[in-house]
mmCIF file of C-alpha atoms and ligand atoms in Angstrom:
data_model
loop_
_atom_site.group_PDB
_atom_site.id
_atom_site.type_symbol
_atom_site.label_atom_id
_atom_site.label_comp_id
_atom_site.label_asym_id
_atom_site.label_seq_id
_atom_site.Cartn_x
_atom_site.Cartn_y
_atom_site.Cartn_z
ATOM 1 C CA MET A 3 46.425 318.520 124.732
ATOM 2 C CA GLU A 4 45.954 315.517 127.040
ATOM 3 C CA GLN A 5 47.766 314.361 125.066
ATOM 4 C CA THR A 6 50.423 316.072 124.787
ATOM 5 C CA LEU A 7 51.403 316.915 128.541
ATOM 6 C CA LYS A 8 51.258 312.876 128.804
ATOM 7 C CA GLU A 9 53.814 313.000 126.503
ATOM 8 C CA ILE A 10 55.670 315.870 128.058
ATOM 9 C CA ALA A 11 55.688 313.299 131.015
ATOM 10 C CA GLU A 12 56.889 310.389 128.568
ATOM 11 C CA ALA A 13 60.113 313.192 127.317
ATOM 12 C CA VAL A 14 61.432 313.898 131.028
ATOM 13 C CA ILE A 15 61.120 310.407 132.076
ATOM 14 C CA LYS A 16 62.675 309.084 129.419
ATOM 15 C CA GLY A 17 65.238 311.911 129.670
ATOM 16 C CA LYS A 18 65.157 313.786 125.941
ATOM 17 C CA ALA A 19 65.194 317.331 127.193
ATOM 18 C CA PRO A 20 64.702 318.591 123.643
ATOM 19 C CA ILE A 21 61.681 317.210 123.092
ATOM 20 C CA VAL A 22 60.546 318.656 126.672
ATOM 21 C CA GLU A 23 61.651 322.009 125.081
ATOM 22 C CA ASN A 24 60.281 321.202 121.855
ATOM 23 C CA LEU A 25 56.610 320.399 123.279
ATOM 24 C CA VAL A 26 56.520 322.503 126.366
ATOM 25 C CA ARG A 27 56.975 325.392 123.507
ATOM 26 C CA SER A 28 54.290 323.887 121.625
ATOM 27 C CA CYS A 29 51.803 323.797 124.599
ATOM 28 C CA LEU A 30 52.206 327.579 125.469
ATOM 29 C CA ASP A 31 51.898 328.489 122.344
ATOM 30 C CA GLN A 32 48.884 327.042 121.967
ATOM 31 C CA GLY A 33 47.255 328.885 125.020
ATOM 32 C CA VAL A 34 47.665 325.886 128.116
ATOM 33 C CA ASN A 35 48.177 327.043 131.180
ATOM 34 C CA PRO A 36 51.445 327.010 132.446
ATOM 35 C CA ILE A 37 51.115 325.539 135.548
ATOM 36 C CA GLU A 38 48.977 323.017 134.105
ATOM 37 C CA ILE A 39 52.116 321.853 131.469
ATOM 38 C CA MET A 40 53.730 321.684 135.176
ATOM 39 C CA ASP A 41 51.629 319.806 137.329
ATOM 40 C CA LYS A 42 50.602 316.931 134.454
ATOM 41 C CA GLY A 43 53.221 317.353 132.159
ATOM 42 C CA LEU A 44 56.566 317.944 134.239
ATOM 43 C CA ILE A 45 55.401 316.607 137.795
ATOM 44 C CA ALA A 46 53.708 313.933 136.890
ATOM 45 C CA GLY A 47 57.139 312.551 134.708
ATOM 46 C CA MET A 48 59.420 313.005 137.735
ATOM 47 C CA SER A 49 56.713 311.844 139.785
ATOM 48 C CA VAL A 50 57.375 308.260 137.553
ATOM 49 C CA VAL A 51 60.747 308.750 137.618
ATOM 50 C CA GLY A 52 60.825 309.248 141.564
ATOM 51 C CA GLY A 53 58.947 305.847 141.155
ATOM 52 C CA LYS A 54 60.650 303.937 139.743
ATOM 53 C CA PHE A 55 63.952 304.680 141.631
ATOM 54 C CA LYS A 56 63.107 304.006 144.352
ATOM 55 C CA ALA A 57 62.179 300.226 143.387
ATOM 56 C CA ASP A 58 65.768 300.290 141.584
ATOM 57 C CA GLU A 59 64.186 300.285 138.077
ATOM 58 C CA MET A 60 65.431 303.323 136.856
ATOM 59 C CA TYR A 61 69.962 304.250 138.551
ATOM 60 C CA LEU A 62 71.132 307.205 138.757
ATOM 61 C CA PRO A 63 72.688 308.140 135.782
ATOM 62 C CA GLU A 64 68.767 308.592 134.000
ATOM 63 C CA VAL A 65 67.264 309.829 137.317
ATOM 64 C CA MET A 66 69.980 312.709 136.420
ATOM 65 C CA ILE A 67 69.349 312.658 132.614
ATOM 66 C CA ALA A 68 65.419 313.016 133.715
ATOM 67 C CA ALA A 69 65.709 316.117 135.804
ATOM 68 C CA ARG A 70 68.071 317.538 133.094
ATOM 69 C CA ALA A 71 65.367 317.034 130.994
ATOM 70 C CA MET A 72 62.651 318.392 133.732
ATOM 71 C CA ASN A 73 64.769 321.703 134.418
ATOM 72 C CA ALA A 74 64.771 322.243 130.202
ATOM 73 C CA GLY A 75 61.291 322.245 130.432
ATOM 74 C CA LEU A 76 61.330 324.271 133.374
ATOM 75 C CA ALA A 77 63.231 326.827 131.403
ATOM 76 C CA VAL A 78 61.389 327.271 128.877
ATOM 77 C CA LEU A 79 58.802 328.169 130.870
ATOM 78 C CA ASP A 80 60.315 330.452 133.419
ATOM 79 C CA PRO A 81 60.084 333.325 131.086
ATOM 80 C CA VAL A 82 56.520 332.731 131.430
ATOM 81 C CA LEU A 83 56.022 333.203 135.040
ATOM 82 C CA GLY A 84 58.748 334.537 135.601
ATOM 83 C CA SER A 85 57.927 338.139 134.012
ATOM 84 C CA HIS A 86 56.562 340.033 136.286
ATOM 85 C CA ASP A 87 58.165 343.123 137.586
ATOM 86 C CA ALA A 88 60.905 341.593 139.765
ATOM 87 C CA ALA A 89 61.800 342.974 142.740
ATOM 88 C CA SER A 90 58.066 344.713 143.420
ATOM 89 C CA LYS A 91 57.295 342.392 145.676
ATOM 90 C CA GLY A 92 60.269 342.175 147.915
ATOM 91 C CA LYS A 93 63.375 340.382 147.733
ATOM 92 C CA ILE A 94 64.047 336.255 148.309
ATOM 93 C CA ILE A 95 67.018 334.310 149.140
ATOM 94 C CA LEU A 96 66.947 330.662 147.530
ATOM 95 C CA ALA A 97 69.629 327.001 147.907
ATOM 96 C CA THR A 98 69.516 323.453 148.794
ATOM 97 C CA VAL A 99 71.236 323.089 151.031
ATOM 98 C CA ASN A 100 74.859 321.779 151.999
ATOM 99 C CA GLY A 101 75.323 318.288 150.971
ATOM 100 C CA ASP A 102 72.659 317.977 148.845
ATOM 101 C CA LEU A 103 72.647 318.390 145.370
ATOM 102 C CA HIS A 104 69.092 318.757 144.094
ATOM 103 C CA ASP A 105 68.016 321.142 142.352
ATOM 104 C CA VAL A 106 64.296 320.345 140.537
ATOM 105 C CA GLY A 107 61.998 321.065 143.435
ATOM 106 C CA LYS A 108 64.025 324.625 144.580
ATOM 107 C CA ASN A 109 64.405 325.975 140.719
ATOM 108 C CA MET A 110 60.394 325.927 140.070
ATOM 109 C CA VAL A 111 60.305 327.874 143.878
ATOM 110 C CA SER A 112 62.303 329.835 141.488
ATOM 111 C CA MET A 113 59.520 330.373 139.823
ATOM 112 C CA MET A 114 57.115 330.563 141.368
ATOM 113 C CA PHE A 115 58.215 333.747 143.384
ATOM 114 C CA ARG A 116 60.041 335.500 140.332
ATOM 115 C CA GLY A 117 55.531 335.152 139.019
ATOM 116 C CA ALA A 118 54.626 336.841 142.232
ATOM 117 C CA GLY A 119 56.974 339.711 141.412
ATOM 118 C CA TYR A 120 59.904 338.857 143.219
ATOM 119 C CA LYS A 121 63.212 339.636 142.888
ATOM 120 C CA VAL A 122 65.070 335.421 143.915
ATOM 121 C CA VAL A 123 68.817 336.043 144.498
ATOM 122 C CA ASP A 124 69.506 331.852 144.135
ATOM 123 C CA LEU A 125 72.374 330.927 145.522
ATOM 124 C CA GLY A 126 72.011 327.048 143.715
ATOM 125 C CA VAL A 127 72.573 323.591 145.706
ATOM 126 C CA ASN A 128 75.330 322.388 147.595
ATOM 127 C CA VAL A 129 75.320 325.629 149.873
ATOM 128 C CA PRO A 130 77.600 325.827 152.780
ATOM 129 C CA GLU A 131 75.445 327.625 155.758
ATOM 130 C CA GLU A 132 78.464 330.755 155.528
ATOM 131 C CA LYS A 133 77.487 331.189 152.341
ATOM 132 C CA ILE A 134 73.941 331.777 152.566
ATOM 133 C CA VAL A 135 75.125 333.753 155.694
ATOM 134 C CA GLN A 136 76.819 336.263 153.593
ATOM 135 C CA ALA A 137 73.861 336.506 151.456
ATOM 136 C CA ILE A 138 71.461 337.521 153.812
ATOM 137 C CA ARG A 139 73.886 339.952 154.950
ATOM 138 C CA ASP A 140 74.465 341.236 151.903
ATOM 139 C CA GLU A 141 71.378 341.106 149.823
ATOM 140 C CA LYS A 142 68.981 342.156 153.275
ATOM 141 C CA PRO A 143 66.333 339.534 151.466
ATOM 142 C CA ASP A 144 62.943 339.630 152.918
ATOM 143 C CA VAL A 145 62.792 335.996 152.906
ATOM 144 C CA LEU A 146 64.940 332.929 153.414
ATOM 145 C CA ALA A 147 63.675 330.177 151.535
ATOM 146 C CA LEU A 148 65.965 326.715 152.269
ATOM 147 C CA SER A 149 65.255 323.171 150.537
ATOM 148 C CA ALA A 150 66.453 319.929 151.528
ATOM 149 C CA LEU A 151 65.537 316.926 150.015
ATOM 150 C CA LEU A 152 67.105 314.409 151.784
ATOM 151 C CA THR A 153 67.213 313.095 155.073
ATOM 152 C CA MET A 154 69.975 312.863 155.104
ATOM 153 C CA THR A 155 70.717 316.506 154.847
ATOM 154 C CA LEU A 156 68.030 317.598 156.871
ATOM 155 C CA PRO A 157 69.896 318.847 159.661
ATOM 156 C CA ASN A 158 71.461 320.945 158.033
ATOM 157 C CA LEU A 159 68.589 323.052 157.320
ATOM 158 C CA LYS A 160 68.772 323.744 161.246
ATOM 159 C CA THR A 161 72.205 324.309 161.288
ATOM 160 C CA ALA A 162 71.759 327.192 158.810
ATOM 161 C CA LEU A 163 69.774 329.014 160.841
ATOM 162 C CA GLU A 164 71.453 328.236 163.755
ATOM 163 C CA ALA A 165 74.428 329.574 162.191
ATOM 164 C CA LEU A 166 72.236 332.932 161.101
ATOM 165 C CA GLU A 167 71.412 332.637 164.801
ATOM 166 C CA LYS A 168 75.543 332.949 165.811
ATOM 167 C CA ALA A 169 75.674 335.637 162.723
ATOM 168 C CA GLY A 170 72.905 338.218 165.044
ATOM 169 C CA LEU A 171 71.105 338.199 161.506
ATOM 170 C CA ARG A 172 68.033 334.778 162.400
ATOM 171 C CA LYS A 173 65.190 337.930 162.792
ATOM 172 C CA SER A 174 66.005 339.783 159.650
ATOM 173 C CA VAL A 175 64.852 337.312 157.479
ATOM 174 C CA ILE A 176 62.104 335.083 156.889
ATOM 175 C CA ALA A 177 63.396 331.733 157.430
ATOM 176 C CA MET A 178 60.884 328.785 155.412
ATOM 177 C CA VAL A 179 62.211 325.220 154.858
ATOM 178 C CA GLY A 180 60.346 322.754 152.235
ATOM 179 C CA GLY A 181 61.317 319.754 149.958
ATOM 180 C CA ALA A 182 60.614 316.371 150.434
ATOM 181 C CA PRO A 183 61.118 314.829 153.834
ATOM 182 C CA VAL A 184 60.495 318.745 155.491
ATOM 183 C CA THR A 185 57.275 318.252 157.751
ATOM 184 C CA GLN A 186 55.891 320.813 158.991
ATOM 185 C CA LYS A 187 56.706 319.976 162.438
ATOM 186 C CA PHE A 188 60.245 319.613 161.608
ATOM 187 C CA ALA A 189 59.705 323.163 160.454
ATOM 188 C CA ASP A 190 58.430 324.081 164.098
ATOM 189 C CA ASP A 191 61.060 322.232 165.580
ATOM 190 C CA ILE A 192 64.291 323.677 164.429
ATOM 191 C CA GLY A 193 62.964 326.886 164.628
ATOM 192 C CA ALA A 194 61.557 327.861 161.327
ATOM 193 C CA ASP A 195 58.915 330.845 160.568
ATOM 194 C CA GLY A 196 57.317 328.303 158.612
ATOM 195 C CA TYR A 197 56.927 325.498 155.803
ATOM 196 C CA ALA A 198 55.354 324.920 152.749
ATOM 197 C CA LEU A 199 54.691 321.789 150.589
ATOM 198 C CA ASP A 200 55.142 323.061 147.343
ATOM 199 C CA ALA A 201 55.720 326.122 145.351
ATOM 200 C CA ALA A 202 52.515 327.626 144.558
ATOM 201 C CA SER A 203 52.321 327.039 148.338
ATOM 202 C CA ALA A 204 55.718 328.445 149.535
ATOM 203 C CA VAL A 205 54.738 332.127 147.456
ATOM 204 C CA GLU A 206 51.034 331.977 150.259
ATOM 205 C CA ARG A 207 52.914 330.899 152.847
ATOM 206 C CA ALA A 208 55.704 333.865 152.498
ATOM 207 C CA ALA A 209 52.959 336.185 151.705
ATOM 208 C CA GLU A 210 51.077 335.758 154.394
ATOM 209 C CA LEU A 211 54.702 335.580 156.854
ATOM 210 C CA ARG A 212 54.963 339.137 155.970
ATOM 211 C CA ALA A 213 52.041 340.294 156.353
ATOM 212 C CA GLY A 214 52.371 338.972 160.041
ATOM 213 C CA ARG A 215 55.267 340.374 160.353
ATOM 214 C CA ARG A 216 54.388 343.737 159.031
ATOM 215 C CA SER A 217 51.211 343.213 161.891
ATOM 216 C CA SER A 218 52.704 342.741 164.619
HETATM 217 CO CO1 LIG D 25 67.962 311.675 144.252
HETATM 218 N N1 LIG D 25 67.368 311.156 146.527
HETATM 219 N N2 LIG D 25 70.123 310.971 144.989
HETATM 220 N N3 LIG D 25 68.786 312.229 142.520
HETATM 221 N N4 LIG D 25 65.920 312.144 143.249
HETATM 222 C C1 LIG D 25 65.311 311.388 146.411
HETATM 223 C C2 LIG D 25 64.727 312.834 146.816
HETATM 224 C C3 LIG D 25 64.933 310.161 146.661
HETATM 225 C C4 LIG D 25 63.473 310.011 147.311
HETATM 226 C C5 LIG D 25 64.625 308.345 145.983
HETATM 227 C C6 LIG D 25 64.844 307.839 146.191
HETATM 228 O O1 LIG D 25 65.018 306.515 147.277
HETATM 229 N N5 LIG D 25 62.933 307.301 146.357
HETATM 230 C C7 LIG D 25 66.015 309.576 147.971
HETATM 231 C C8 LIG D 25 66.458 310.313 148.839
HETATM 232 C C9 LIG D 25 65.742 309.058 149.960
HETATM 233 C C10 LIG D 25 65.656 310.035 151.506
HETATM 234 O O2 LIG D 25 66.962 310.969 152.124
HETATM 235 N N6 LIG D 25 64.714 310.258 152.405
HETATM 236 C C11 LIG D 25 67.443 310.457 147.045
HETATM 237 C C12 LIG D 25 68.848 309.987 147.163
HETATM 238 C C13 LIG D 25 69.002 308.633 147.862
HETATM 239 C C14 LIG D 25 69.931 309.840 146.461
HETATM 240 C C15 LIG D 25 71.312 309.430 146.567
HETATM 241 C C16 LIG D 25 71.744 309.886 147.917
HETATM 242 C C17 LIG D 25 71.324 308.461 145.516
HETATM 243 C C18 LIG D 25 72.516 308.109 145.466
HETATM 244 O O3 LIG D 25 73.935 308.368 144.760
HETATM 245 N N7 LIG D 25 72.532 307.053 146.354
HETATM 246 C C19 LIG D 25 71.829 311.341 145.323
HETATM 247 C C20 LIG D 25 72.385 312.035 146.440
HETATM 248 C C21 LIG D 25 72.965 313.888 145.947
HETATM 249 C C22 LIG D 25 73.057 314.610 146.787
HETATM 250 O O4 LIG D 25 72.430 315.561 147.394
HETATM 251 N N8 LIG D 25 73.749 314.892 147.446
HETATM 252 C C23 LIG D 25 70.766 311.317 144.236
HETATM 253 C C24 LIG D 25 70.989 312.144 143.642
HETATM 254 C C25 LIG D 25 70.074 312.949 142.758
HETATM 255 C C26 LIG D 25 70.040 313.226 141.261
HETATM 256 C C27 LIG D 25 71.451 313.786 140.748
HETATM 257 C C28 LIG D 25 70.186 311.852 140.406
HETATM 258 C C29 LIG D 25 69.307 313.979 141.077
HETATM 259 C C30 LIG D 25 68.954 315.467 141.220
HETATM 260 C C31 LIG D 25 69.423 316.519 140.208
HETATM 261 C C32 LIG D 25 68.805 317.399 139.357
HETATM 262 O O5 LIG D 25 68.157 318.193 140.939
HETATM 263 N N9 LIG D 25 69.250 317.954 139.354
HETATM 264 C C33 LIG D 25 67.782 313.379 141.133
HETATM 265 C C34 LIG D 25 66.352 313.193 141.270
HETATM 266 C C35 LIG D 25 65.915 313.405 140.647
HETATM 267 C C36 LIG D 25 65.835 312.294 142.548
HETATM 268 C C37 LIG D 25 63.990 312.231 142.607
HETATM 269 C C38 LIG D 25 63.902 310.828 141.891
HETATM 270 C C39 LIG D 25 62.996 313.366 142.275
HETATM 271 C C40 LIG D 25 63.890 314.449 143.069
HETATM 272 C C41 LIG D 25 62.981 315.760 142.389
HETATM 273 O O6 LIG D 25 63.456 316.836 140.658
HETATM 274 N N10 LIG D 25 60.608 315.871 142.650
HETATM 275 C C42 LIG D 25 64.298 311.501 143.590
HETATM 276 C C43 LIG D 25 62.759 310.393 144.084
HETATM 277 C C44 LIG D 25 61.234 311.983 144.453
HETATM 278 O O7 LIG D 25 61.537 313.166 144.872
HETATM 279 N N11 LIG D 25 60.662 311.343 144.305
HETATM 280 C C45 LIG D 25 65.444 311.717 144.752
HETATM 281 C C46 LIG D 25 60.335 316.596 141.430
HETATM 282 C C47 LIG D 25 59.908 318.375 142.539
HETATM 283 C C48 LIG D 25 59.279 318.822 142.007
HETATM 284 O O8 LIG D 25 59.812 318.206 143.640
HETATM 285 O O9 LIG D 25 62.168 318.816 144.685
HETATM 286 O O10 LIG D 25 60.325 317.761 145.884
HETATM 287 P P1 LIG D 25 60.607 318.433 145.009
HETATM 288 O O11 LIG D 25 60.112 320.048 145.229
HETATM 289 C C49 LIG D 25 58.763 320.381 145.273
HETATM 290 C C50 LIG D 25 58.561 320.237 147.501
HETATM 291 O O12 LIG D 25 59.414 319.579 147.350
HETATM 292 C C51 LIG D 25 59.004 321.836 147.690
HETATM 293 O O13 LIG D 25 58.081 322.525 146.084
HETATM 294 C C52 LIG D 25 58.671 321.726 145.145
HETATM 295 C C53 LIG D 25 57.464 321.898 143.605
HETATM 296 O O14 LIG D 25 56.864 322.066 144.430
HETATM 297 N N12 LIG D 25 59.957 322.229 147.522
HETATM 298 C C54 LIG D 25 60.372 323.063 148.606
HETATM 299 C C55 LIG D 25 61.152 321.874 147.946
HETATM 300 N N13 LIG D 25 62.095 322.788 147.701
HETATM 301 C C56 LIG D 25 61.268 323.727 148.503
HETATM 302 C C57 LIG D 25 61.680 324.481 149.043
HETATM 303 C C58 LIG D 25 60.430 325.535 149.941
HETATM 304 C C59 LIG D 25 59.435 325.129 149.560
HETATM 305 C C60 LIG D 25 58.898 323.928 148.878
HETATM 306 O O15 LIG D 25 61.724 326.253 150.614
HETATM 307 C C61 LIG D 25 60.029 327.533 151.649
#
């Protein structure tokens, strides 16, 4: 099975979406844990892509195609990881902030929350703060999770929280932030309620924060 996981990683790197889909399906059919498929197959592949992009060994179009292949694999895992009774645990709004088009990590966070029984309202990428404010007003979620992948879009996490404050909605929702350049210190500095390093810990942290709020 290790070999198939390596082949998944390889197919992500080469941007072969149909191959990724087939291999992920075949792993699931053989009973491989979906988290293992995600970690050792899809994420392993995307990490190599990240390294090559940084080293100028891969260029934007190839990276885009690799991300598409990764998302195709995630879509196969989605019904398995997100198969619990939605809305039983709470509601979460998810968005990649204004100016930022990266959605692979956000999609993983979405899947993990759905898998944990949350109803997820995914606002997508490049989401302006007004849209976030409107969604909080309309959907009244328990948690807001914002993702940013670029140093350039980090300040937009703060802008979104400030917009909520201005609208008088900041205290109505637990606001969490994440994404590769985000740190706990940054989250504290901008007044977010929580930070998570990855998708799995985002779910754990949300549960902790909600429990803390209930008991206070
Ligand atoms: Co972009 N890109 N990219 N890119 N890209 C990075 C982020 C970069 C680090 C690459 C590099 O230089 N090494 C770099 C940013 C540098 C910086 O600012 N510090 C970069 C750049 C520069 C750019 C452009 C500016 C390039 C250009 O145009 N010259 C451009 C910007 C476009 C824009 O957004 N406006 C750009 C474009 C793109 C593509 C469109 C080609 C593509 C995105 C396609 C897509 O997402 N559909 C892309 C990709 C794929 C990457 C890399 C290679 C991979 C990102 C990814 O999918 N990682 C990335 C390099 C890298 O990260 N090593 C890079 C896999 C994913 C599973 O991880 O998203 O970190 P991640 O999510 C994790 C955690 O961060 C966390 O959980 C996830 C999984 O456990 N998490 C959260 C994420 N969100 C969370 C929210 C939470 C909690 C946890 O809420 C509570």
